[in-house]
Amino acid sequence: MSRRPDPLAQVSDFDIRLLKIYRSVVECGGFSAAENVLGIGRSAISQQMNDLEQRLGLRLCQRGRAGFSLTEEGREVYHSALQLLSALESFRTEVNGLHQHLRGELNIGLTDNLVTLPHMRITHALAELKDRGPDVRIQIRMIAPSQVEHGVLDGSLHVGVVPQTSPLSGLEYQPLYSERSLLYCAVGHPLFYADDQQVDDLRLNSQDAIAPTFRLPADIQAHYQALHCTASASDREGMAFLILTGRYIGYLPDHYASFWVQQGRLRALKPAQRFYDLGLSWVTRKGRRPNLVLESFLQNLAATR
């Protein structure tokens, strides 16, 4: 019985191009949304995906009136493609490093709503990197902290910024920021116009509140355990949406909430007592290969303290 040949016994430049298009389609959530990112029409994208499926001998995604969705094989191919493309970029940056000229990609994973921090350390470090390497392609993904850590571990991300919780083995953490979160309510909430001195803990803790679904240190989790949490959110923007309904209270970073505070739409409840400070760290993989683009960015980040 003859053995069926491997569909990708030889990986060509054409295959790499198809995989990059597939990555963009998956991250955009469909063909239509990927048109602007890729600069080609939907019919051309569809043809490229058909070519990739035939090349792999696998059905990667469902598309049609029901919408776009990945098959189980499609999800596996996407994660494998991320690792392959990351390895190619690592090779490119290593070779470019021999010439001391910055080229290639920097893939960063960030938790949401850090841009309003007054320190702007990430922004300044990215500006310095772009000045030194005008050809560097910077890609930022706004995802949950656990996804940031896993992305750095599997090589699809070069660096990430996450809250300081229990560290994962295989990763290195360096302190970056500290942000203060206060307990907020919005216009329309019964406590919005209440005098803080007349709001006792029993009344405050009985209000409908929001709990985060992302990991936090145990001492910070205690702040949420004291509240009557009847809703949850995967990120700070989701928490802001619920607080702004005027039906919930919840914690938000003060730098992020300040826009609505200045508009008179949010107020902090008992800010002298109800607050917590959360450290944020940048994270990289232990034993990573030399990467001139990444090392330059990390040096810029450290220099902006």
XYZ file of C-alpha atoms in Angstrom, residues 141-241:
101
model
C -3.197 42.851 19.653
C -5.620 43.903 22.392
C -6.472 40.652 24.170
C -7.094 39.211 27.623
C -4.075 38.854 29.954
C -4.126 35.038 29.804
C -4.045 35.185 25.998
C -1.109 37.595 26.149
C 0.876 35.178 28.308
C 0.031 32.173 26.131
C 0.905 34.150 22.986
C 4.346 34.989 24.382
C 4.835 31.356 25.387
C 3.934 29.932 21.964
C 5.955 32.571 20.104
C 3.076 34.322 18.315
C 3.829 37.415 20.425
C 7.269 38.841 21.121
C 6.270 40.796 24.219
C 3.149 41.587 26.225
C 1.877 43.743 29.071
C -0.207 42.038 31.768
C -1.341 42.612 35.366
C 1.072 41.287 37.973
C -0.458 38.053 39.231
C 1.065 34.626 39.812
C 3.834 34.251 37.207
C 3.833 31.419 34.680
C 6.935 29.290 34.327
C 8.742 29.935 31.090
C 8.085 33.673 31.195
C 10.071 36.645 32.500
C 8.231 39.593 34.072
C 9.534 43.117 34.565
C 7.582 45.885 36.371
C 6.231 48.567 34.047
C 3.343 50.544 35.556
C 1.234 50.845 38.640
C -2.332 52.055 38.252
C -4.974 52.919 40.853
C -8.560 51.723 40.488
C -11.484 53.381 42.271
C -15.063 52.254 42.812
C -17.397 54.159 40.473
C -21.082 54.678 39.817
C -22.757 56.676 37.043
C -25.523 59.224 36.655
C -28.822 57.503 37.338
C -27.461 55.292 40.096
C -29.030 55.789 43.559
C -25.607 56.531 45.066
C -24.489 59.097 42.482
C -25.616 62.101 44.530
C -25.268 60.462 47.951
C -22.904 61.893 50.537
C -20.000 59.471 51.054
C -20.249 59.967 54.812
C -23.841 58.715 54.719
C -23.047 55.628 52.623
C -22.038 52.842 54.994
C -20.311 49.641 53.896
C -23.491 47.580 54.230
C -25.367 49.783 51.767
C -22.414 49.995 49.401
C -21.803 46.246 49.393
C -25.463 45.507 48.658
C -25.475 47.377 45.320
C -25.379 45.404 42.054
C -21.734 45.291 41.031
C -19.485 43.956 38.272
C -16.735 41.367 38.666
C -13.883 40.873 36.172
C -13.313 37.448 34.627
C -9.566 38.022 34.134
C -6.936 36.974 36.688
C -6.102 39.347 39.527
C -3.962 38.982 42.671
C -5.738 37.514 45.708
C -5.631 40.777 47.671
C -7.405 42.579 44.838
C -9.969 39.805 44.386
C -10.987 40.469 48.001
C -12.281 43.906 46.931
C -14.722 42.233 44.542
C -15.698 39.497 46.978
C -16.992 42.177 49.353
C -19.404 43.428 46.656
C -22.727 42.017 45.455
C -21.508 41.046 41.984
C -24.414 40.231 39.659
C -22.606 40.864 36.350
C -19.168 40.179 34.917
C -16.937 41.471 32.129
C -13.828 40.157 30.409
C -12.131 43.578 30.248
C -12.238 47.103 31.647
C -14.170 48.486 28.672
C -16.931 45.963 29.318
C -17.016 47.044 32.949
C -17.276 50.696 31.891
C -20.231 49.890 29.638
